[in-house]
mmCIF file of C-alpha atoms in Angstrom:
data_model
loop_
_atom_site.group_PDB
_atom_site.id
_atom_site.type_symbol
_atom_site.label_atom_id
_atom_site.label_comp_id
_atom_site.label_asym_id
_atom_site.label_seq_id
_atom_site.Cartn_x
_atom_site.Cartn_y
_atom_site.Cartn_z
ATOM 1 C CA MET J 1160 2.921 79.560 -6.346
ATOM 2 C CA SER J 1161 -0.727 79.515 -5.249
ATOM 3 C CA SER J 1162 -1.571 76.995 -7.974
ATOM 4 C CA LEU J 1163 1.231 74.718 -6.766
ATOM 5 C CA LEU J 1164 -0.077 74.891 -3.213
ATOM 6 C CA THR J 1165 -3.569 74.066 -4.429
ATOM 7 C CA VAL J 1166 -2.324 70.979 -6.286
ATOM 8 C CA ALA J 1167 -0.301 69.828 -3.268
ATOM 9 C CA LEU J 1168 -3.274 70.250 -0.963
ATOM 10 C CA ALA J 1169 -5.505 68.289 -3.323
ATOM 11 C CA VAL J 1170 -3.017 65.416 -3.473
ATOM 12 C CA THR J 1171 -2.738 65.338 0.314
ATOM 13 C CA ILE J 1172 -6.507 65.227 0.799
ATOM 14 C CA SER J 1173 -6.910 62.493 -1.808
ATOM 15 C CA CYS J 1174 -4.512 60.270 0.118
ATOM 16 C CA VAL J 1175 -6.405 60.489 3.403
ATOM 17 C CA ASN J 1176 -8.928 57.774 4.177
ATOM 18 C CA THR J 1177 -11.629 58.391 6.736
ATOM 19 C CA VAL J 1178 -12.428 55.832 9.394
ATOM 20 C CA GLU J 1179 -15.687 55.031 7.586
ATOM 21 C CA ASP J 1180 -13.746 54.439 4.361
ATOM 22 C CA GLN J 1181 -11.528 51.878 6.098
ATOM 23 C CA TYR J 1182 -14.265 49.762 7.632
ATOM 24 C CA PHE J 1183 -17.383 50.455 5.584
ATOM 25 C CA GLY J 1184 -16.072 50.517 2.001
ATOM 26 C CA GLY J 1185 -16.137 54.228 1.246
ATOM 27 C CA GLN J 1186 -14.909 55.848 -1.958
ATOM 28 C CA ASN J 1187 -11.274 55.697 -0.871
ATOM 29 C CA ALA J 1188 -11.507 52.312 0.828
ATOM 30 C CA GLU J 1189 -8.416 50.133 0.974
ATOM 31 C CA PRO J 1190 -8.537 46.331 1.147
ATOM 32 C CA VAL J 1191 -9.157 45.136 4.696
ATOM 33 C CA ALA J 1192 -5.774 43.426 4.800
ATOM 34 C CA LYS J 1193 -4.098 46.821 4.472
ATOM 35 C CA VAL J 1194 -6.037 48.620 7.189
ATOM 36 C CA GLU J 1195 -3.523 47.743 9.896
ATOM 37 C CA GLN J 1196 -0.542 48.514 7.648
ATOM 38 C CA LYS J 1197 -1.331 52.231 7.436
ATOM 39 C CA ALA J 1198 1.169 54.586 9.021
ATOM 40 C CA THR J 1199 0.132 55.428 12.558
ATOM 41 C CA SER J 1200 2.819 57.865 13.673
ATOM 42 C CA ASN J 1201 0.444 60.824 13.353
ATOM 43 C CA ASN J 1202 -2.544 59.129 15.005
ATOM 44 C CA THR J 1203 -3.635 61.036 18.065
ATOM 45 C CA LEU J 1204 -5.715 59.509 20.822
ATOM 46 C CA ALA J 1205 -8.638 61.685 19.738
ATOM 47 C CA ASP J 1206 -8.384 60.313 16.194
ATOM 48 C CA LEU J 1207 -8.227 56.711 17.401
ATOM 49 C CA GLU J 1208 -11.256 57.180 19.617
ATOM 50 C CA LYS J 1209 -13.288 57.963 16.478
ATOM 51 C CA ASP J 1210 -12.518 54.551 14.996
ATOM 52 C CA PRO J 1211 -15.684 52.372 14.724
ATOM 53 C CA LEU J 1212 -13.816 49.581 16.504
ATOM 54 C CA TYR J 1213 -12.909 51.717 19.521
ATOM 55 C CA PRO J 1214 -16.058 50.863 21.561
ATOM 56 C CA TYR J 1215 -15.169 47.188 21.314
ATOM 57 C CA ILE J 1216 -11.813 47.411 23.050
ATOM 58 C CA ASP J 1217 -13.629 46.889 26.349
ATOM 59 C CA LYS J 1218 -15.641 44.019 24.823
ATOM 60 C CA GLN J 1219 -12.661 41.704 24.477
ATOM 61 C CA ASN J 1220 -12.493 38.537 26.547
ATOM 62 C CA LYS J 1221 -11.196 38.892 30.074
ATOM 63 C CA LEU J 1222 -9.334 35.669 30.754
ATOM 64 C CA VAL J 1223 -8.056 33.588 33.632
ATOM 65 C CA GLU J 1224 -5.957 30.464 33.158
ATOM 66 C CA LYS J 1225 -6.786 27.304 35.100
ATOM 67 C CA ASN J 1226 -5.039 24.000 34.475
ATOM 68 C CA GLY J 1227 -3.802 25.186 31.098
ATOM 69 C CA ILE J 1228 -7.260 26.307 29.926
ATOM 70 C CA GLN J 1229 -8.082 29.954 29.139
ATOM 71 C CA TYR J 1230 -11.433 30.577 30.837
ATOM 72 C CA ILE J 1231 -13.565 33.613 30.048
ATOM 73 C CA GLU J 1232 -14.502 35.715 33.075
ATOM 74 C CA ASN J 1233 -16.835 38.263 31.423
ATOM 75 C CA GLU J 1234 -19.177 35.602 30.042
ATOM 76 C CA GLU J 1235 -22.268 37.833 29.944
ATOM 77 C CA ASN J 1236 -20.553 40.097 27.392
ATOM 78 C CA ILE J 1237 -22.742 40.120 24.239
ATOM 79 C CA LEU J 1238 -19.543 39.917 22.170
ATOM 80 C CA VAL J 1239 -18.010 37.048 24.149
ATOM 81 C CA LEU J 1240 -15.636 35.019 21.968
ATOM 82 C CA ALA J 1241 -16.040 31.343 22.848
ATOM 83 C CA ASN J 1242 -13.986 29.043 20.632
ATOM 84 C CA LYS J 1243 -11.340 26.336 20.810
ATOM 85 C CA ASP J 1244 -8.944 28.745 22.520
ATOM 86 C CA TYR J 1245 -11.311 30.369 25.020
ATOM 87 C CA SER J 1246 -13.674 28.402 27.225
ATOM 88 C CA LEU J 1247 -16.794 29.269 29.184
ATOM 89 C CA GLN J 1248 -16.950 28.145 32.799
ATOM 90 C CA PRO J 1249 -18.726 24.762 33.217
ATOM 91 C CA THR J 1250 -21.071 26.443 35.701
ATOM 92 C CA TYR J 1251 -22.072 29.327 33.412
ATOM 93 C CA THR J 1252 -25.752 29.730 32.570
ATOM 94 C CA PRO J 1253 -27.002 32.935 30.879
ATOM 95 C CA PRO J 1254 -29.133 34.933 33.349
ATOM 96 C CA ASP J 1255 -31.867 36.126 30.975
ATOM 97 C CA LEU J 1256 -32.914 33.185 28.818
ATOM 98 C CA VAL J 1257 -36.283 33.490 27.067
ATOM 99 C CA ARG J 1258 -38.179 31.576 24.404
ATOM 100 C CA PRO J 1259 -38.402 33.796 21.279
ATOM 101 C CA ASN J 1260 -41.752 34.022 19.539
ATOM 102 C CA VAL J 1261 -40.611 32.389 16.287
ATOM 103 C CA THR J 1262 -41.363 29.186 14.401
ATOM 104 C CA PHE J 1263 -39.416 26.186 15.708
ATOM 105 C CA SER J 1264 -38.732 22.978 13.810
ATOM 106 C CA PHE J 1265 -40.031 21.031 16.815
ATOM 107 C CA GLY J 1266 -43.209 23.063 17.295
ATOM 108 C CA ASN J 1267 -44.253 24.236 20.740
ATOM 109 C CA GLU J 1268 -42.236 21.680 22.685
ATOM 110 C CA GLN J 1269 -40.775 23.301 25.807
ATOM 111 C CA VAL J 1270 -37.118 22.376 25.620
ATOM 112 C CA GLU J 1271 -33.780 23.945 26.531
ATOM 113 C CA LYS J 1272 -32.741 24.561 22.907
ATOM 114 C CA ALA J 1273 -35.758 26.816 22.323
ATOM 115 C CA GLN J 1274 -34.139 29.547 24.432
ATOM 116 C CA LEU J 1275 -31.905 32.542 23.726
ATOM 117 C CA ARG J 1276 -30.756 35.473 25.816
ATOM 118 C CA LYS J 1277 -33.425 38.169 25.838
ATOM 119 C CA GLU J 1278 -31.659 40.685 23.578
ATOM 120 C CA ALA J 1279 -30.788 38.016 21.026
ATOM 121 C CA GLY J 1280 -34.287 36.565 21.206
ATOM 122 C CA THR J 1281 -35.912 39.915 20.446
ATOM 123 C CA ALA J 1282 -33.568 40.405 17.490
ATOM 124 C CA LEU J 1283 -34.347 36.895 16.236
ATOM 125 C CA GLU J 1284 -38.052 37.700 16.260
ATOM 126 C CA GLU J 1285 -37.431 40.818 14.167
ATOM 127 C CA MET J 1286 -35.282 38.874 11.712
ATOM 128 C CA PHE J 1287 -37.799 36.046 11.268
ATOM 129 C CA LYS J 1288 -40.596 38.579 10.760
ATOM 130 C CA ALA J 1289 -38.605 40.412 8.076
ATOM 131 C CA ALA J 1290 -37.742 37.155 6.315
ATOM 132 C CA ASN J 1291 -41.404 36.157 6.324
ATOM 133 C CA GLN J 1292 -42.357 39.511 4.804
ATOM 134 C CA ASP J 1293 -39.866 38.765 2.018
ATOM 135 C CA GLY J 1294 -41.460 35.376 1.427
ATOM 136 C CA LYS J 1295 -38.814 33.352 3.285
ATOM 137 C CA LYS J 1296 -40.013 30.976 6.002
ATOM 138 C CA LEU J 1297 -37.317 30.312 8.604
ATOM 139 C CA PHE J 1298 -37.342 27.685 11.336
ATOM 140 C CA ALA J 1299 -35.291 27.868 14.533
ATOM 141 C CA VAL J 1300 -33.726 24.495 15.313
ATOM 142 C CA SER J 1301 -31.325 24.826 18.232
ATOM 143 C CA GLY J 1302 -30.444 27.742 20.492
ATOM 144 C CA TYR J 1303 -29.156 27.604 24.071
ATOM 145 C CA ARG J 1304 -27.312 24.460 25.088
ATOM 146 C CA SER J 1305 -26.059 23.919 28.619
ATOM 147 C CA TYR J 1306 -22.569 22.647 29.417
ATOM 148 C CA LYS J 1307 -24.070 19.321 30.450
ATOM 149 C CA ARG J 1308 -26.025 18.987 27.213
ATOM 150 C CA GLN J 1309 -22.908 19.876 25.201
ATOM 151 C CA GLN J 1310 -21.087 17.044 26.955
ATOM 152 C CA GLU J 1311 -23.794 14.657 25.767
ATOM 153 C CA VAL J 1312 -23.721 15.986 22.190
ATOM 154 C CA PHE J 1313 -19.930 15.812 22.021
ATOM 155 C CA GLN J 1314 -19.740 12.308 23.440
ATOM 156 C CA ALA J 1315 -22.353 11.080 20.975
ATOM 157 C CA GLU J 1316 -20.209 12.437 18.120
ATOM 158 C CA VAL J 1317 -17.093 10.789 19.568
ATOM 159 C CA ASN J 1318 -18.924 7.476 19.790
ATOM 160 C CA SER J 1319 -20.023 7.841 16.174
ATOM 161 C CA LYS J 1320 -16.925 9.274 14.447
ATOM 162 C CA GLY J 1321 -14.035 9.206 16.885
ATOM 163 C CA ASP J 1322 -12.445 11.992 18.922
ATOM 164 C CA LYS J 1323 -10.557 13.732 16.062
ATOM 165 C CA LYS J 1324 -13.552 13.985 13.732
ATOM 166 C CA ALA J 1325 -15.798 14.944 16.639
ATOM 167 C CA ARG J 1326 -13.623 17.949 17.512
ATOM 168 C CA GLU J 1327 -13.809 19.186 13.902
ATOM 169 C CA ALA J 1328 -17.594 19.172 13.843
ATOM 170 C CA VAL J 1329 -18.777 19.611 17.443
ATOM 171 C CA ALA J 1330 -17.551 22.058 20.072
ATOM 172 C CA TYR J 1331 -15.835 20.590 23.103
ATOM 173 C CA PRO J 1332 -17.882 21.318 26.255
ATOM 174 C CA GLY J 1333 -17.247 24.896 27.376
ATOM 175 C CA THR J 1334 -16.206 26.121 23.933
ATOM 176 C CA SER J 1335 -19.659 26.061 22.323
ATOM 177 C CA GLU J 1336 -21.367 29.311 21.353
ATOM 178 C CA HIS J 1337 -24.665 27.653 22.172
ATOM 179 C CA GLN J 1338 -23.773 27.824 25.869
ATOM 180 C CA THR J 1339 -23.627 31.628 25.572
ATOM 181 C CA GLY J 1340 -27.324 31.747 24.662
ATOM 182 C CA LEU J 1341 -26.437 33.986 21.714
ATOM 183 C CA ALA J 1342 -26.439 31.474 18.847
ATOM 184 C CA MET J 1343 -29.273 29.881 16.897
ATOM 185 C CA ASP J 1344 -29.161 27.135 14.305
ATOM 186 C CA ILE J 1345 -31.671 27.861 11.545
ATOM 187 C CA SER J 1346 -33.165 25.764 8.740
ATOM 188 C CA SER J 1347 -36.064 25.660 6.290
ATOM 189 C CA GLU J 1348 -38.829 23.357 5.144
ATOM 190 C CA ASN J 1349 -37.047 22.528 1.890
ATOM 191 C CA GLN J 1350 -34.178 21.120 3.968
ATOM 192 C CA SER J 1351 -36.628 19.060 6.047
ATOM 193 C CA TYR J 1352 -35.651 21.289 8.988
ATOM 194 C CA GLU J 1353 -32.226 19.612 9.056
ATOM 195 C CA LEU J 1354 -28.902 21.419 9.534
ATOM 196 C CA THR J 1355 -27.171 20.995 6.191
ATOM 197 C CA GLU J 1356 -24.498 22.845 4.218
ATOM 198 C CA ALA J 1357 -27.000 22.935 1.362
ATOM 199 C CA PHE J 1358 -29.123 25.339 3.420
ATOM 200 C CA GLY J 1359 -26.688 28.051 2.360
ATOM 201 C CA THR J 1360 -27.767 27.638 -1.276
ATOM 202 C CA THR J 1361 -31.502 27.883 -0.558
ATOM 203 C CA PRO J 1362 -33.490 31.133 -0.852
ATOM 204 C CA GLU J 1363 -33.757 31.197 2.948
ATOM 205 C CA GLY J 1364 -30.048 30.586 3.466
ATOM 206 C CA LYS J 1365 -29.090 33.255 0.951
ATOM 207 C CA TRP J 1366 -31.516 35.733 2.510
ATOM 208 C CA LEU J 1367 -29.955 35.179 5.926
ATOM 209 C CA GLU J 1368 -26.406 35.569 4.678
ATOM 210 C CA GLU J 1369 -27.301 38.880 3.012
ATOM 211 C CA ASN J 1370 -29.584 40.319 5.700
ATOM 212 C CA ALA J 1371 -28.773 38.844 9.127
ATOM 213 C CA HIS J 1372 -26.388 41.687 9.997
ATOM 214 C CA ASN J 1373 -29.291 44.140 9.842
ATOM 215 C CA TYR J 1374 -30.679 42.396 12.916
ATOM 216 C CA GLY J 1375 -27.384 41.902 14.754
ATOM 217 C CA PHE J 1376 -26.520 38.372 13.595
ATOM 218 C CA ILE J 1377 -23.505 37.029 11.710
ATOM 219 C CA LEU J 1378 -22.844 33.775 9.890
ATOM 220 C CA ARG J 1379 -20.402 32.479 12.448
ATOM 221 C CA TYR J 1380 -18.579 29.651 10.681
ATOM 222 C CA MET J 1381 -17.911 30.839 7.143
ATOM 223 C CA LYS J 1382 -16.902 28.787 4.128
ATOM 224 C CA GLY J 1383 -13.188 29.030 3.440
ATOM 225 C CA ARG J 1384 -12.372 30.312 6.950
ATOM 226 C CA GLU J 1385 -12.004 26.933 8.625
ATOM 227 C CA ASP J 1386 -8.334 27.643 9.361
ATOM 228 C CA ILE J 1387 -9.417 30.672 11.392
ATOM 229 C CA THR J 1388 -12.571 29.470 13.146
ATOM 230 C CA LYS J 1389 -11.248 25.882 13.498
ATOM 231 C CA TYR J 1390 -14.712 24.616 12.578
ATOM 232 C CA GLN J 1391 -16.287 23.329 9.407
ATOM 233 C CA TYR J 1392 -18.530 25.633 7.389
ATOM 234 C CA GLU J 1393 -21.960 25.825 9.031
ATOM 235 C CA SER J 1394 -24.477 27.610 6.818
ATOM 236 C CA TRP J 1395 -27.104 27.307 9.554
ATOM 237 C CA HIS J 1396 -25.290 28.730 12.581
ATOM 238 C CA TYR J 1397 -26.015 32.404 13.289
ATOM 239 C CA ARG J 1398 -24.582 34.327 16.207
ATOM 240 C CA TYR J 1399 -25.922 37.529 17.768
ATOM 241 C CA VAL J 1400 -23.353 40.310 18.304
ATOM 242 C CA GLY J 1401 -25.514 43.445 17.973
ATOM 243 C CA LYS J 1402 -26.275 45.485 14.854
ATOM 244 C CA ASP J 1403 -23.218 47.753 14.873
ATOM 245 C CA ALA J 1404 -20.658 44.973 15.292
ATOM 246 C CA ALA J 1405 -22.535 42.709 12.863
ATOM 247 C CA THR J 1406 -22.474 45.445 10.209
ATOM 248 C CA ILE J 1407 -18.723 45.973 10.562
ATOM 249 C CA ILE J 1408 -18.091 42.226 10.414
ATOM 250 C CA TYR J 1409 -20.373 41.710 7.415
ATOM 251 C CA LYS J 1410 -19.069 44.611 5.338
ATOM 252 C CA ASN J 1411 -15.464 43.558 5.916
ATOM 253 C CA ASN J 1412 -16.193 39.851 5.391
ATOM 254 C CA TRP J 1413 -14.550 39.036 8.719
ATOM 255 C CA THR J 1414 -14.992 36.187 11.136
ATOM 256 C CA LEU J 1415 -15.516 37.092 14.799
ATOM 257 C CA GLU J 1416 -11.905 36.075 15.408
ATOM 258 C CA GLU J 1417 -10.696 38.510 12.739
ATOM 259 C CA PHE J 1418 -12.894 41.254 14.141
ATOM 260 C CA PHE J 1419 -11.158 40.972 17.505
ATOM 261 C CA GLU J 1420 -7.727 40.799 15.859
ATOM 262 C CA HIS J 1421 -8.428 44.270 14.445
ATOM 263 C CA VAL J 1422 -9.777 45.443 17.805
ATOM 264 C CA LYS J 1423 -6.592 44.233 19.505
ATOM 265 C CA ALA J 1424 -4.461 46.031 16.894
ATOM 266 C CA LEU J 1425 -6.391 49.242 17.553
ATOM 267 C CA GLN J 1426 -5.884 48.846 21.294
ATOM 268 C CA LYS J 1427 -2.125 48.713 20.768
ATOM 269 C CA LYS J 1428 -2.278 52.011 18.879
ATOM 270 C CA VAL J 1429 -4.435 53.553 21.601
ATOM 271 C CA ASP J 1430 -2.054 52.400 24.320
ATOM 272 C CA ALA J 1431 0.899 53.828 22.383
ATOM 273 C CA ALA J 1432 -0.873 57.163 21.948
ATOM 274 C CA LYS J 1433 -1.597 57.614 25.674
#
């Protein structure tokens, strides 16, 4: 009898995945697509609060609808999700913009696009320093972009390619991550400091894709995820979300949209457990 109990206990333990296994690829990890399909009837609130995604429930967009547009109210949130569905207020300007001490493609010119929010700017400095130590020379090309400047950029694209093509390649004013002050476009000398898809195949582009999460950045518009992000692949566009969130996103190969889908699913479980 005791041997049977031992075998049963062993089988039970082998079927249990820890929270770290689910999100960080542990020994018993299941594919990400199956994480939300796990039975939740026995999940207690205490168990759910241990989930790595739990701290991000309060980091979701807080929205208000005006004239059919979903505007973000908590715009200073480091994890703000600005995309084609959620818009920043036209009047929003980040309160703590600084010029990071990194190499810029345009040198020392004092321009709006040389700025990032302070936390993101400090992280960018650390990332550029680490890349340089690994023999990779990065150049910052475009950071913060005001609502007004985004209007100009978008209109120029419309004039060049038409409205439909413009919306595929350039964010409509209010929906650009650049307005958050948390995104930086990055290039290299071998790309003539231009923003090209080919940057992703360069030593610098590959280094960023493999290491950016260690400094709190994610490749925002991934190849093959255009149906989710609603934007073309941009090998140069990196977004600051903080090291913990960036690590979860990177290890699960998620977009920021997918990250918040999982956060929302966890919130539903938490609400049901209360």
